[in-house]
PDB file of C-alpha atoms in Angstrom:
ATOM      1  CA  UNK A  30      21.311   3.565 -19.958  1.00 57.00           C
ATOM      2  CA  UNK A  31      20.274   6.350 -17.792  1.00 65.00           C
ATOM      3  CA  UNK A  32      17.012   6.036 -15.733  1.00 72.00           C
ATOM      4  CA  UNK A  33      14.292   8.382 -16.728  1.00 72.00           C
ATOM      5  CA  UNK A  34      13.692  11.577 -14.587  1.00 85.00           C
ATOM      6  CA  UNK A  35      10.093  12.704 -13.774  1.00 89.00           C
ATOM      7  CA  UNK A  36       8.802  15.476 -11.557  1.00 90.00           C
ATOM      8  CA  UNK A  37       7.498  14.224  -8.322  1.00 90.00           C
ATOM      9  CA  UNK A  38       9.022  10.758  -8.517  1.00 92.00           C
ATOM     10  CA  UNK A  39      12.098   9.148  -6.806  1.00 90.00           C
ATOM     11  CA  UNK A  40      13.552   5.764  -6.781  1.00 89.00           C
ATOM     12  CA  UNK A  41      13.994   3.780  -3.497  1.00 87.00           C
ATOM     13  CA  UNK A  42      17.109   1.790  -2.822  1.00 87.00           C
ATOM     14  CA  UNK A  43      15.428  -1.424  -3.514  1.00 84.00           C
ATOM     15  CA  UNK A  44      14.220  -0.390  -6.935  1.00 84.00           C
ATOM     16  CA  UNK A  45      10.531   0.792  -6.351  1.00 89.00           C
ATOM     17  CA  UNK A  46       9.575   4.166  -7.748  1.00 91.00           C
ATOM     18  CA  UNK A  47       7.482   6.354  -5.343  1.00 92.00           C
ATOM     19  CA  UNK A  48       5.437   9.480  -5.779  1.00 93.00           C
ATOM     20  CA  UNK A  49       4.092  12.249  -3.425  1.00 92.00           C
ATOM     21  CA  UNK A  50       3.006  15.736  -3.708  1.00 92.00           C
ATOM     22  CA  UNK A  51       3.064  18.650  -1.156  1.00 90.00           C
ATOM     23  CA  UNK A  52      -0.438  20.133  -0.625  1.00 88.00           C
ATOM     24  CA  UNK A  53      -0.495  23.909  -1.686  1.00 86.00           C
ATOM     25  CA  UNK A  54      -0.036  26.215   1.227  1.00 85.00           C
ATOM     26  CA  UNK A  55       0.849  23.397   3.801  1.00 88.00           C
ATOM     27  CA  UNK A  56       3.744  21.449   4.888  1.00 87.00           C
ATOM     28  CA  UNK A  57       1.957  18.215   4.547  1.00 88.00           C
ATOM     29  CA  UNK A  58       2.429  15.764   1.544  1.00 90.00           C
ATOM     30  CA  UNK A  59       0.018  13.400  -0.055  1.00 91.00           C
ATOM     31  CA  UNK A  60       1.522  10.010  -0.504  1.00 91.00           C
ATOM     32  CA  UNK A  61       0.557   8.799  -4.041  1.00 92.00           C
ATOM     33  CA  UNK A  62       1.988   5.429  -3.968  1.00 90.00           C
ATOM     34  CA  UNK A  63       4.954   3.013  -4.618  1.00 91.00           C
ATOM     35  CA  UNK A  64       5.173   1.537  -8.117  1.00 91.00           C
ATOM     36  CA  UNK A  65       7.314  -0.835 -10.191  1.00 89.00           C
ATOM     37  CA  UNK A  66       7.695   1.590 -13.129  1.00 89.00           C
ATOM     38  CA  UNK A  67       8.874   5.247 -12.931  1.00 91.00           C
ATOM     39  CA  UNK A  68       6.075   6.134 -15.687  1.00 92.00           C
ATOM     40  CA  UNK A  69       3.438   4.844 -13.167  1.00 92.00           C
ATOM     41  CA  UNK A  70       4.596   6.994 -10.382  1.00 93.00           C
ATOM     42  CA  UNK A  71       4.884   9.946 -12.937  1.00 93.00           C
ATOM     43  CA  UNK A  72       1.092   9.421 -13.967  1.00 93.00           C
ATOM     44  CA  UNK A  73       0.135   9.328 -10.352  1.00 94.00           C
ATOM     45  CA  UNK A  74       1.951  12.649  -9.762  1.00 95.00           C
ATOM     46  CA  UNK A  75       0.403  14.265 -12.782  1.00 95.00           C
ATOM     47  CA  UNK A  76      -3.176  13.525 -11.634  1.00 95.00           C
ATOM     48  CA  UNK A  77      -2.547  15.006  -8.242  1.00 94.00           C
ATOM     49  CA  UNK A  78      -0.533  18.028  -9.660  1.00 94.00           C
ATOM     50  CA  UNK A  79      -3.187  18.876 -12.086  1.00 94.00           C
ATOM     51  CA  UNK A  80      -5.898  18.806  -9.443  1.00 94.00           C
ATOM     52  CA  UNK A  81      -4.096  20.657  -6.795  1.00 93.00           C
ATOM     53  CA  UNK A  82      -2.260  23.111  -8.976  1.00 91.00           C
ATOM     54  CA  UNK A  83      -4.456  23.592 -12.017  1.00 90.00           C
ATOM     55  CA  UNK A  84      -3.825  23.706 -15.770  1.00 87.00           C
ATOM     56  CA  UNK A  85      -0.393  25.488 -15.378  1.00 89.00           C
ATOM     57  CA  UNK A  86       1.080  22.609 -13.216  1.00 91.00           C
ATOM     58  CA  UNK A  87       4.236  21.087 -14.495  1.00 92.00           C
ATOM     59  CA  UNK A  88       3.218  17.663 -15.807  1.00 92.00           C
ATOM     60  CA  UNK A  89       5.216  14.585 -16.956  1.00 92.00           C
ATOM     61  CA  UNK A  90       2.762  13.425 -19.595  1.00 90.00           C
ATOM     62  CA  UNK A  91       0.710  16.593 -20.570  1.00 90.00           C
ATOM     63  CA  UNK A  92      -0.664  14.724 -23.787  1.00 88.00           C
ATOM     64  CA  UNK A  93      -2.175  12.032 -21.687  1.00 88.00           C
ATOM     65  CA  UNK A  94      -3.677  14.050 -18.936  1.00 86.00           C
ATOM     66  CA  UNK A  95      -7.126  14.076 -20.521  1.00 89.00           C
ATOM     67  CA  UNK A  96      -7.156  10.157 -20.424  1.00 88.00           C
ATOM     68  CA  UNK A  97      -6.428  10.068 -16.721  1.00 90.00           C
ATOM     69  CA  UNK A  98      -9.150   9.997 -13.906  1.00 90.00           C
ATOM     70  CA  UNK A  99      -9.978  13.047 -11.912  1.00 93.00           C
ATOM     71  CA  UNK A 100     -10.230  13.005  -8.056  1.00 92.00           C
ATOM     72  CA  UNK A 101     -13.779  13.284  -6.908  1.00 91.00           C
ATOM     73  CA  UNK A 102     -12.855  15.772  -4.230  1.00 90.00           C
ATOM     74  CA  UNK A 103      -9.744  17.445  -2.867  1.00 88.00           C
ATOM     75  CA  UNK A 104      -9.387  15.014  -0.023  1.00 90.00           C
ATOM     76  CA  UNK A 105      -6.148  13.132   0.057  1.00 90.00           C
ATOM     77  CA  UNK A 106      -7.943   9.797  -0.201  1.00 90.00           C
ATOM     78  CA  UNK A 107      -9.681  10.795  -3.407  1.00 91.00           C
ATOM     79  CA  UNK A 108      -6.513  12.094  -4.862  1.00 92.00           C
ATOM     80  CA  UNK A 109      -4.747   8.870  -3.943  1.00 92.00           C
ATOM     81  CA  UNK A 110      -7.372   6.732  -5.621  1.00 92.00           C
ATOM     82  CA  UNK A 111      -7.467   8.797  -8.850  1.00 92.00           C
ATOM     83  CA  UNK A 112      -3.702   8.779  -8.951  1.00 92.00           C
ATOM     84  CA  UNK A 113      -3.517   5.070  -8.405  1.00 91.00           C
ATOM     85  CA  UNK A 114      -6.007   4.532 -11.187  1.00 91.00           C
ATOM     86  CA  UNK A 115      -3.864   6.621 -13.605  1.00 90.00           C
ATOM     87  CA  UNK A 116      -0.792   4.666 -12.633  1.00 89.00           C
ATOM     88  CA  UNK A 117      -2.611   1.359 -13.393  1.00 89.00           C
ATOM     89  CA  UNK A 118      -3.886   2.676 -16.681  1.00 85.00           C
ATOM     90  CA  UNK A 119      -0.264   3.552 -17.759  1.00 78.00           C
ATOM     91  CA  UNK A 120       0.881   0.109 -16.336  1.00 75.00           C
ATOM     92  CA  UNK A 121      -1.511  -1.553 -18.769  1.00 67.00           C
ATOM     93  CA  UNK A 122       0.568  -0.512 -21.641  1.00 59.00           C
ATOM     94  CA  UNK A 123       3.582  -2.488 -20.239  1.00 48.00           C
ATOM     95  CA  UNK A 124       2.457  -5.235 -18.006  1.00 42.00           C
ATOM     96  CA  UNK A 125       5.016  -6.420 -15.506  1.00 41.00           C
ATOM     97  CA  UNK A 126       5.404 -10.278 -14.657  1.00 45.00           C
ATOM     98  CA  UNK A 127       2.782 -10.771 -12.085  1.00 42.00           C
ATOM     99  CA  UNK A 128       5.145 -12.929  -9.928  1.00 41.00           C
ATOM    100  CA  UNK A 129       7.709 -10.186  -9.625  1.00 48.00           C
ATOM    101  CA  UNK A 130       5.504  -7.135  -9.163  1.00 50.00           C
ATOM    102  CA  UNK A 131       2.348  -7.630  -7.235  1.00 52.00           C
ATOM    103  CA  UNK A 132      -0.278  -4.929  -7.399  1.00 57.00           C
ATOM    104  CA  UNK A 133      -0.118  -2.045  -4.968  1.00 58.00           C
ATOM    105  CA  UNK A 134      -1.846  -2.544  -1.727  1.00 62.00           C
ATOM    106  CA  UNK A 135      -5.524  -1.745  -1.227  1.00 60.00           C
ATOM    107  CA  UNK A 136      -6.560   0.404   1.605  1.00 61.00           C
ATOM    108  CA  UNK A 137      -9.393  -1.192   3.598  1.00 63.00           C
ATOM    109  CA  UNK A 138     -11.360   0.863   6.086  1.00 69.00           C
ATOM    110  CA  UNK A 139     -12.769  -0.481   9.303  1.00 67.00           C
ATOM    111  CA  UNK A 140     -16.313   0.117  10.612  1.00 72.00           C
ATOM    112  CA  UNK A 141     -16.643   2.050  13.947  1.00 75.00           C
ATOM    113  CA  UNK A 142     -17.763  -1.238  15.585  1.00 74.00           C
ATOM    114  CA  UNK A 143     -14.708  -3.024  14.356  1.00 70.00           C
ATOM    115  CA  UNK A 144     -12.476  -0.360  15.746  1.00 69.00           C
ATOM    116  CA  UNK A 145     -14.221  -0.315  19.084  1.00 71.00           C
ATOM    117  CA  UNK A 146     -13.856  -4.233  19.169  1.00 69.00           C
ATOM    118  CA  UNK A 147     -10.197  -3.815  18.508  1.00 67.00           C
ATOM    119  CA  UNK A 148      -9.801  -1.008  21.153  1.00 69.00           C
ATOM    120  CA  UNK A 149     -11.623  -3.099  23.803  1.00 70.00           C
ATOM    121  CA  UNK A 150      -9.798  -6.478  23.073  1.00 69.00           C
ATOM    122  CA  UNK A 151      -7.504  -7.357  25.988  1.00 64.00           C
ATOM    123  CA  UNK A 152      -4.058  -7.387  24.433  1.00 63.00           C
ATOM    124  CA  UNK A 153      -2.416  -8.212  27.677  1.00 63.00           C
ATOM    125  CA  UNK A 154      -4.341 -11.574  28.167  1.00 64.00           C
ATOM    126  CA  UNK A 155      -1.830 -14.435  28.594  1.00 64.00           C
ATOM    127  CA  UNK A 156      -4.525 -16.757  27.265  1.00 65.00           C
ATOM    128  CA  UNK A 157      -4.876 -14.790  24.013  1.00 63.00           C
ATOM    129  CA  UNK A 158      -1.149 -14.687  23.545  1.00 61.00           C
ATOM    130  CA  UNK A 159      -0.785 -18.378  24.135  1.00 65.00           C
ATOM    131  CA  UNK A 160      -3.626 -18.977  21.647  1.00 66.00           C
ATOM    132  CA  UNK A 161      -2.016 -16.753  18.957  1.00 63.00           C
ATOM    133  CA  UNK A 162       1.303 -18.574  19.389  1.00 64.00           C
ATOM    134  CA  UNK A 163      -0.236 -21.961  19.127  1.00 64.00           C
ATOM    135  CA  UNK A 164      -2.125 -20.806  15.906  1.00 62.00           C
ATOM    136  CA  UNK A 165       1.186 -19.572  14.537  1.00 60.00           C
ATOM    137  CA  UNK A 166       2.893 -22.884  15.061  1.00 60.00           C
ATOM    138  CA  UNK A 167       0.029 -24.612  13.482  1.00 57.00           C
ATOM    139  CA  UNK A 168       0.457 -23.063  10.060  1.00 53.00           C
ATOM    140  CA  UNK A 169       0.806 -26.459   8.391  1.00 47.00           C
ATOM    141  CA  UNK A 170      -2.029 -28.921   9.059  1.00 47.00           C
ATOM    142  CA  UNK A 171       0.510 -31.923   9.567  1.00 46.00           C
ATOM    143  CA  UNK A 172       1.845 -30.063  12.499  1.00 49.00           C
ATOM    144  CA  UNK A 173      -1.453 -29.600  14.269  1.00 52.00           C
ATOM    145  CA  UNK A 174      -3.052 -33.080  13.903  1.00 51.00           C
ATOM    146  CA  UNK A 175      -4.593 -33.899  17.249  1.00 51.00           C
ATOM    147  CA  UNK A 176      -3.389 -30.586  18.801  1.00 48.00           C
ATOM    148  CA  UNK A 177      -6.136 -28.659  20.743  1.00 51.00           C
ATOM    149  CA  UNK A 178      -5.187 -25.249  21.616  1.00 47.00           C
ATOM    150  CA  UNK A 179      -7.365 -25.162  24.758  1.00 51.00           C
ATOM    151  CA  UNK A 180      -6.069 -28.385  26.261  1.00 51.00           C
ATOM    152  CA  UNK A 181      -2.382 -28.505  25.371  1.00 50.00           C
ATOM    153  CA  UNK A 182       0.527 -26.240  26.142  1.00 51.00           C
ATOM    154  CA  UNK A 183       2.377 -24.964  22.993  1.00 50.00           C
ATOM    155  CA  UNK A 184       5.437 -26.004  24.528  1.00 52.00           C
ATOM    156  CA  UNK A 185       4.444 -29.737  24.865  1.00 52.00           C
ATOM    157  CA  UNK A 186       5.545 -31.092  21.462  1.00 50.00           C
ATOM    158  CA  UNK A 187       4.971 -34.693  22.599  1.00 51.00           C
ATOM    159  CA  UNK A 188       1.141 -34.124  21.933  1.00 49.00           C
ATOM    160  CA  UNK A 189       1.921 -33.344  18.168  1.00 48.00           C
TER     161      UNK A 189
END
């Protein structure tokens, strides 16, 4: 059976369907997301195309466009958010098994104070790297019984 073809959608080698759209008059593109169904990527494209190109845009689902959300502004973030919501609405008509297809990632912003703290943290601190390595080794509680990161070397397994 042939795979469906939609405007603004392509399939990755590993099976995910992705969508992006070029901004009018620019060389830049807006990434609309990666989805497990081609119809979801097509719905995301439709929202962006209608917003950026107007009512004469070539759409994949012209009959559904009135049911899709509209971006609040022309910012790429707002277009991405509306596109993602449209894709999720279309996904609800044919839900995937949750274990095989987790939801798309959510973008989380950092406050200016969090960004400043990251920028000021000493990434070259040997103590910090040793502490991170010790914590990585201690993913399982049974590995870390009695192990104190401050008092022991991560290479001293006799203390475990």
